[in-house]
Short mmCIF file of C-alpha atoms in Angstrom, two decimals:
data_model
loop_
_atom_site.label_atom_id
_atom_site.label_comp_id
_atom_site.label_asym_id
_atom_site.label_seq_id
_atom_site.Cartn_x
_atom_site.Cartn_y
_atom_site.Cartn_z
CA MET A 1 0.00 0.00 0.00
CA THR A 2 1.32 3.45 -0.90
CA GLN A 3 0.98 6.56 1.25
CA ALA A 4 -1.52 7.95 -1.26
CA GLU A 5 -3.63 4.79 -1.03
CA LEU A 6 -3.50 4.94 2.76
CA LYS A 7 -4.66 8.55 2.69
CA GLU A 8 -7.61 7.64 0.46
CA ARG A 9 -8.48 4.67 2.69
CA ILE A 10 -8.61 6.93 5.76
CA LYS A 11 -10.66 9.52 3.88
CA SER A 12 -13.16 6.86 2.82
CA GLY A 13 -13.81 5.88 6.44
CA ASN A 14 -13.51 2.17 5.58
CA ILE A 15 -10.42 1.61 7.69
CA GLY A 16 -10.77 -1.87 9.17
CA GLY A 17 -7.79 -4.17 8.58
CA ALA A 18 -4.22 -4.93 9.62
CA TYR A 19 -1.67 -2.18 8.90
CA LEU A 20 2.11 -2.42 9.22
CA PHE A 21 4.03 0.88 9.19
CA VAL A 22 7.74 0.49 8.42
CA GLY A 23 10.62 2.55 7.01
CA ASP A 24 12.87 5.48 7.90
CA GLU A 25 10.44 8.32 8.51
CA ASP A 26 9.08 8.03 12.05
CA TYR A 27 7.24 11.35 11.80
CA LEU A 28 5.01 10.07 8.99
CA LYS A 29 4.35 6.80 10.80
CA LYS A 30 3.12 8.73 13.84
CA TYR A 31 1.16 11.15 11.68
CA TYR A 32 -0.78 8.45 9.82
CA ALA A 33 -1.32 6.40 12.97
CA GLY A 34 -2.80 9.58 14.42
CA GLN A 35 -4.99 10.06 11.35
CA ILE A 36 -6.38 6.53 11.74
CA LYS A 37 -6.93 7.20 15.44
CA ASN A 38 -8.87 10.38 14.64
CA ALA A 39 -10.98 8.53 12.08
CA VAL A 40 -11.75 5.63 14.43
CA LEU A 41 -12.35 7.32 17.75
CA SER A 42 -15.32 9.57 18.39
CA SER A 43 -15.43 12.36 20.94
CA GLY A 44 -18.26 10.85 22.93
CA GLY A 45 -16.17 9.99 25.97
CA LEU A 46 -16.00 6.25 25.22
CA GLU A 47 -12.62 6.32 23.44
CA ILE A 48 -10.96 4.30 26.19
CA PHE A 49 -13.19 1.34 25.30
CA CYS A 50 -12.33 1.53 21.59
CA HIS A 51 -8.55 1.99 21.77
CA SER A 52 -5.98 -0.55 22.97
CA VAL A 53 -2.23 0.13 22.98
CA PHE A 54 0.64 -2.36 23.31
CA ASP A 55 4.32 -1.33 23.46
CA GLY A 56 7.59 -3.07 22.68
CA ASP A 57 8.53 -6.74 22.41
CA GLU A 58 7.12 -8.10 25.67
CA VAL A 59 3.59 -8.35 24.33
CA ALA A 60 1.40 -11.45 24.64
CA LEU A 61 -0.25 -12.11 21.28
CA ASP A 62 -3.25 -13.59 23.08
CA ASP A 63 -3.82 -10.17 24.66
CA VAL A 64 -3.64 -8.52 21.22
CA ARG A 65 -6.08 -11.09 19.84
CA GLU A 66 -8.49 -10.42 22.68
CA ALA A 67 -8.30 -6.67 22.05
CA ILE A 68 -8.98 -7.23 18.33
CA SER A 69 -11.95 -9.52 18.86
CA SER A 70 -13.74 -7.46 21.52
CA ALA A 71 -16.49 -5.36 19.97
CA PRO A 72 -16.30 -1.53 19.93
CA MET A 73 -18.55 0.27 22.37
CA MET A 74 -21.03 2.72 20.86
CA ALA A 75 -18.87 3.05 17.73
CA ASP A 76 -18.44 1.52 14.28
CA TYR A 77 -14.72 0.82 14.64
CA LYS A 78 -12.04 0.26 17.23
CA LEU A 79 -8.29 0.75 17.09
CA VAL A 80 -5.61 -1.64 18.35
CA GLU A 81 -2.04 -0.29 18.23
CA TRP A 82 1.18 -2.24 18.73
CA ARG A 83 4.09 0.15 18.85
CA TYR A 84 7.69 -0.78 18.04
CA PRO A 85 7.97 -4.57 18.16
CA ASP A 86 11.35 -5.86 16.94
CA ILE A 87 10.18 -7.97 14.03
CA GLU A 88 13.67 -8.33 12.56
CA THR A 89 14.86 -10.47 15.50
CA MET A 90 11.70 -12.55 15.87
CA SER A 91 12.06 -16.30 15.49
CA GLU A 92 10.44 -17.98 12.50
CA GLY A 93 7.68 -19.23 14.78
CA GLU A 94 7.00 -15.71 16.05
CA LYS A 95 6.89 -14.35 12.50
CA LYS A 96 4.31 -16.96 11.56
CA LYS A 97 2.22 -15.97 14.59
CA LEU A 98 2.44 -12.36 13.43
CA GLU A 99 1.13 -13.37 10.01
CA GLU A 100 -1.66 -15.32 11.72
CA LEU A 101 -2.53 -12.18 13.69
CA ALA A 102 -3.07 -10.29 10.44
CA ALA A 103 -5.32 -13.07 9.16
CA PHE A 104 -7.18 -13.12 12.48
CA THR A 105 -7.89 -9.38 12.17
CA LYS A 106 -9.71 -9.94 8.87
CA ASP A 107 -12.42 -11.80 10.79
CA TYR A 108 -13.20 -8.59 12.67
CA PRO A 109 -13.81 -5.89 10.03
CA TYR A 110 -14.65 -3.35 12.72
CA CYS A 111 -11.04 -3.39 13.98
CA ALA A 112 -8.06 -1.42 12.67
CA LEU A 113 -4.82 -3.04 13.83
CA VAL A 114 -1.85 -0.68 13.39
CA ILE A 115 1.64 -2.04 14.05
CA THR A 116 4.34 0.64 13.93
CA VAL A 117 7.92 -0.59 13.58
CA SER A 118 11.12 1.43 14.03
CA GLN A 119 13.77 1.50 11.32
CA ASP A 120 15.85 -1.01 13.30
CA GLY A 121 12.81 -3.16 14.06
CA LEU A 122 12.47 -4.22 10.44
CA GLU A 123 14.87 -3.69 7.56
CA ALA A 124 12.24 -2.81 4.98
CA GLY A 125 14.31 -2.00 1.90
CA THR A 126 12.61 0.41 -0.49
CA VAL A 127 9.14 0.63 -1.98
CA LYS A 128 10.46 -0.57 -5.33
CA ARG A 129 12.85 -3.13 -3.85
CA PRO A 130 11.46 -4.32 -0.51
CA SER A 131 13.44 -6.63 1.71
CA LYS A 132 12.55 -10.31 1.73
CA LEU A 133 10.79 -10.01 5.09
CA ALA A 134 8.89 -6.85 4.09
CA ALA A 135 7.72 -8.50 0.88
CA ARG A 136 6.56 -11.52 2.86
CA LEU A 137 4.62 -9.46 5.39
CA SER A 138 3.03 -7.30 2.69
CA LYS A 139 1.07 -10.39 1.60
CA CYS A 140 -0.92 -10.41 4.83
CA PHE A 141 -0.63 -6.80 6.09
CA GLU A 142 -1.41 -3.48 4.48
CA LEU A 143 2.29 -2.62 4.63
CA VAL A 144 3.25 1.02 4.14
CA ASN A 145 6.94 1.84 3.75
CA PHE A 146 7.59 5.43 4.84
CA GLU A 147 10.87 6.10 3.07
CA LYS A 148 13.06 9.09 3.85
CA SER A 149 11.60 12.13 2.07
CA THR A 150 13.38 13.76 -0.86
CA ASP A 151 14.53 17.37 -0.65
CA ALA A 152 11.75 18.41 -3.04
CA ALA A 153 9.09 16.74 -0.88
CA LEU A 154 10.56 18.27 2.29
CA VAL A 155 10.61 21.76 0.77
CA GLY A 156 6.89 21.56 -0.04
CA TRP A 157 6.07 20.08 3.37
CA LEU A 158 8.08 22.74 5.24
CA LYS A 159 6.53 25.54 3.17
CA ARG A 160 3.04 24.40 4.20
CA HIS A 161 4.00 24.49 7.88
CA PHE A 162 5.54 27.98 7.63
CA ASP A 163 2.46 29.18 5.72
CA ALA A 164 0.21 27.80 8.47
CA GLU A 165 2.16 29.91 10.98
CA GLY A 166 1.89 33.02 8.80
CA VAL A 167 5.66 33.28 8.32
CA ALA A 168 7.03 33.80 4.81
CA VAL A 169 9.98 31.75 3.56
CA ASP A 170 11.47 31.11 0.13
CA THR A 171 12.76 27.89 -1.44
CA LYS A 172 16.39 28.93 -1.08
CA THR A 173 15.97 29.34 2.68
CA LEU A 174 14.17 25.99 2.98
CA HIS A 175 17.07 24.24 1.27
CA ALA A 176 19.40 25.97 3.72
CA LEU A 177 17.31 24.68 6.64
CA ILE A 178 17.39 21.11 5.31
CA PHE A 179 21.15 21.33 4.82
CA ARG A 180 21.68 22.71 8.32
CA SER A 181 19.27 20.54 10.33
CA GLY A 182 19.04 17.37 8.24
CA HIS A 183 16.23 15.36 6.67
CA VAL A 184 14.46 13.92 9.72
CA MET A 185 10.94 15.34 9.69
CA GLN A 186 10.50 15.15 13.47
CA VAL A 187 13.65 17.26 13.91
CA LEU A 188 12.62 19.70 11.19
CA MET A 189 9.23 20.22 12.82
CA GLY A 190 11.01 21.39 15.97
CA GLU A 191 13.18 23.75 13.93
CA VAL A 192 10.12 25.21 12.20
CA GLY A 193 8.61 25.91 15.61
CA LYS A 194 11.79 27.62 16.81
CA LEU A 195 12.12 29.74 13.68
CA CYS A 196 8.47 30.81 13.72
CA ALA A 197 8.69 31.71 17.41
CA TYR A 198 11.84 33.75 16.71
CA ALA A 199 10.18 35.52 13.77
CA LYS A 200 7.11 36.47 15.79
CA ALA A 201 9.13 37.56 18.81
CA ASN A 202 11.20 39.85 16.61
CA SER A 203 8.34 41.02 14.34
CA LEU A 204 9.87 39.40 11.26
CA ALA A 205 7.51 38.78 8.37
CA LYS A 206 10.00 36.51 6.60
CA ILE A 207 12.64 33.96 7.59
CA THR A 208 15.93 34.09 5.64
CA GLU A 209 19.17 32.10 5.63
CA ASN A 210 20.48 34.45 8.33
CA GLU A 211 17.78 33.34 10.78
CA VAL A 212 18.29 29.70 9.83
CA ASN A 213 22.02 29.92 10.63
CA LEU A 214 21.31 31.85 13.83
CA VAL A 215 18.42 29.78 15.26
CA ALA A 216 18.33 26.28 13.74
CA SER A 217 20.38 23.46 15.23
CA ALA A 218 23.14 22.04 13.05
CA THR A 219 23.82 18.39 12.28
CA LEU A 220 27.32 16.96 12.60
CA GLU A 221 27.58 16.94 8.79
CA CYS A 222 26.71 20.62 8.66
CA ASP A 223 29.18 21.40 11.46
CA ALA A 224 31.94 19.56 9.62
CA PHE A 225 31.06 21.41 6.42
CA ALA A 226 31.27 24.72 8.30
CA LEU A 227 34.67 23.67 9.61
CA SER A 228 35.87 22.67 6.13
CA GLY A 229 34.41 25.92 4.81
CA ALA A 230 36.45 27.96 7.29
CA ILE A 231 39.52 25.99 6.23
CA SER A 232 38.76 26.54 2.55
CA ASP A 233 38.41 30.28 3.19
CA LYS A 234 41.88 30.24 4.78
CA ASN A 235 40.17 31.40 7.96
CA ARG A 236 42.23 29.73 10.68
CA GLU A 237 40.46 31.62 13.47
CA GLY A 238 37.05 30.61 12.12
CA ALA A 239 38.15 26.98 11.86
CA PHE A 240 39.28 26.89 15.49
CA VAL A 241 36.06 28.61 16.61
CA ALA A 242 34.01 25.96 14.76
CA LEU A 243 36.14 23.21 16.29
CA MET A 244 35.81 24.69 19.78
CA ASP A 245 32.02 24.77 19.39
CA MET A 246 32.01 21.08 18.48
CA LYS A 247 34.18 20.30 21.51
CA MET A 248 31.85 22.20 23.84
CA ARG A 249 28.89 20.17 22.52
CA ARG A 250 30.87 17.01 23.35
CA ILE A 251 30.97 15.69 19.80
CA GLU A 252 33.49 12.85 19.64
CA SER A 253 36.73 13.66 17.84
CA GLY A 254 36.55 10.45 15.79
CA ALA A 255 33.12 11.39 14.47
CA VAL A 256 34.34 14.89 13.60
CA LEU A 257 37.37 13.51 11.76
CA ALA A 258 35.32 10.97 9.79
CA THR A 259 32.72 13.55 8.82
CA LEU A 260 35.38 16.10 7.92
CA CYS A 261 37.00 13.47 5.69
CA ARG A 262 33.65 12.90 3.97
CA ALA A 263 33.14 16.65 3.49
CA PHE A 264 36.51 16.95 1.74
CA VAL A 265 35.81 13.94 -0.46
CA GLU A 266 32.62 15.71 -1.56
CA LEU A 267 34.52 18.96 -2.22
CA LEU A 268 37.07 17.03 -4.28
CA THR A 269 34.29 15.39 -6.28
CA VAL A 270 32.74 18.77 -7.06
CA ALA A 271 36.14 20.27 -7.96
CA MET A 272 36.77 17.45 -10.43
CA LEU A 273 33.35 17.93 -12.03
CA ILE A 274 34.02 21.67 -12.35
CA GLU A 275 37.34 20.86 -13.99
CA GLU A 276 35.44 18.70 -16.50
CA GLY A 277 33.38 21.75 -17.45
CA MET A 278 30.13 20.97 -15.64
CA SER A 279 27.81 23.81 -14.64
CA ALA A 280 26.16 24.09 -11.23
CA GLN A 281 22.94 22.66 -12.69
CA ASP A 282 24.85 19.74 -14.25
CA ILE A 283 26.55 18.98 -10.93
CA GLU A 284 23.24 19.11 -9.05
CA ARG A 285 21.62 16.70 -11.53
CA THR A 286 24.62 14.36 -11.41
CA LEU A 287 25.10 14.21 -7.64
CA LYS A 288 21.43 14.74 -6.64
CA TRP A 289 22.48 16.82 -3.62
CA ASN A 290 20.73 19.67 -1.82
CA ALA A 291 20.87 22.80 -4.02
CA TYR A 292 22.16 24.94 -1.15
CA LYS A 293 24.92 22.42 -0.44
CA ILE A 294 25.93 22.40 -4.12
CA LYS A 295 26.27 26.18 -4.07
CA LEU A 296 28.56 26.08 -1.01
CA CYS A 297 30.59 23.18 -2.41
CA ILE A 298 31.23 24.95 -5.72
CA SER A 299 32.47 28.07 -3.95
CA ALA A 300 34.80 26.09 -1.67
CA ALA A 301 36.01 23.77 -4.46
CA ARG A 302 37.00 26.69 -6.66
CA SER A 303 38.89 28.27 -3.77
CA TRP A 304 40.90 25.11 -3.12
CA GLY A 305 41.44 23.57 -6.54
CA VAL A 306 41.70 19.88 -7.34
CA ALA A 307 45.36 19.36 -6.41
CA ARG A 308 45.16 20.85 -2.92
CA LEU A 309 41.83 19.17 -2.19
CA ALA A 310 43.31 15.82 -3.24
CA SER A 311 46.25 16.38 -0.88
CA ALA A 312 44.00 17.41 2.03
CA THR A 313 41.63 14.50 1.43
CA ALA A 314 44.51 12.01 1.40
CA ARG A 315 45.82 13.41 4.68
CA LEU A 316 42.40 13.27 6.32
CA ARG A 317 41.97 9.66 5.20
CA GLU A 318 45.30 8.79 6.83
CA LEU A 319 44.23 10.48 10.08
CA ASP A 320 40.82 8.79 9.98
CA ALA A 321 42.42 5.36 9.52
CA LEU A 322 44.85 6.04 12.38
CA SER A 323 42.05 7.17 14.70
CA LYS A 324 40.05 4.00 13.99
CA SER A 325 43.07 1.77 14.60
CA GLY A 326 43.95 3.50 17.87
CA GLY A 327 47.08 5.17 16.53
CA ILE A 328 45.83 8.67 17.37
CA SER A 329 43.02 10.11 19.46
CA GLY A 330 41.51 13.43 20.53
CA PHE A 331 41.26 16.69 18.64
CA SER A 332 45.02 17.31 18.29
CA PRO A 333 45.29 15.66 14.83
CA ILE A 334 42.45 17.87 13.54
CA GLU A 335 44.10 20.97 15.01
CA THR A 336 47.39 19.96 13.38
CA PHE A 337 45.63 19.49 10.05
CA ILE A 338 44.16 23.01 10.32
CA CYS A 339 47.60 24.47 10.97
CA GLU A 340 49.15 22.51 8.10
CA TYR A 341 46.57 23.47 5.48
CA LEU A 342 45.90 27.12 6.38
#
């Protein structure tokens, strides 16, 4: 079942059945579980008799069966939720019982069974290429794979939330927010709230990249890119300030080094594509990266050049390998690298 089909099913009101929500995007799983809950439960004060919730792995299937089979009180439907079982580690016998539970639910068309699984709880694969277990379970469940959203989908989704708050924002700024705070919708929702609160407190009609960089929380990848950006700008002071900020937030030095290595590999890739004569649009189509990130990478890559980026990347790879083998530790190797290349 696709997300669009699920949306139409909820809209139709004919929502009985066994649903299995899997994939990367926890925000959408919670959202659609909430939509089913709103469709099933009335506001007549009897919701407690029409909604059963089970959590985790230590759940007796007999209890779930009993909840499914008991009739709703003063309502057409009832909702049974099982949140975050670890299906991936279930024995074969337990998986068969899970399949039997889906078949059992079909005998009670007034019940909507919604099982929500974390990303680690079931390796689902993709919609087009589901994992073996996901494909198997989709034969008995209405399985919906909530894959990680694309940048284009996130931009539209974020724009709707800013519009609902009455705060203007353009596409360029939304790409900057995604680059800074990542692709996890639950995290982005928090950042939207912070930015809208900041805009209203300061009587701002529009959010720009300046507010994003001032207010929104940065991911480790973004921090490492800021560090590499300071290095590329030959800004030794800025590089040490960025590094000090990462230290104060207790980010592990090994993670910083690995992510910094990745950032320089990306800069080298862009520099090589520029050298081949590709335009910014060509590079964006080829790499399928965030447009804002492409813009920053092109600027930094031109500043460095292929030869120096190749040298810096090779050095960072050496340091990364040494840190993983126990040959070096702490932030000193990163500080030495900054001094060597600025």
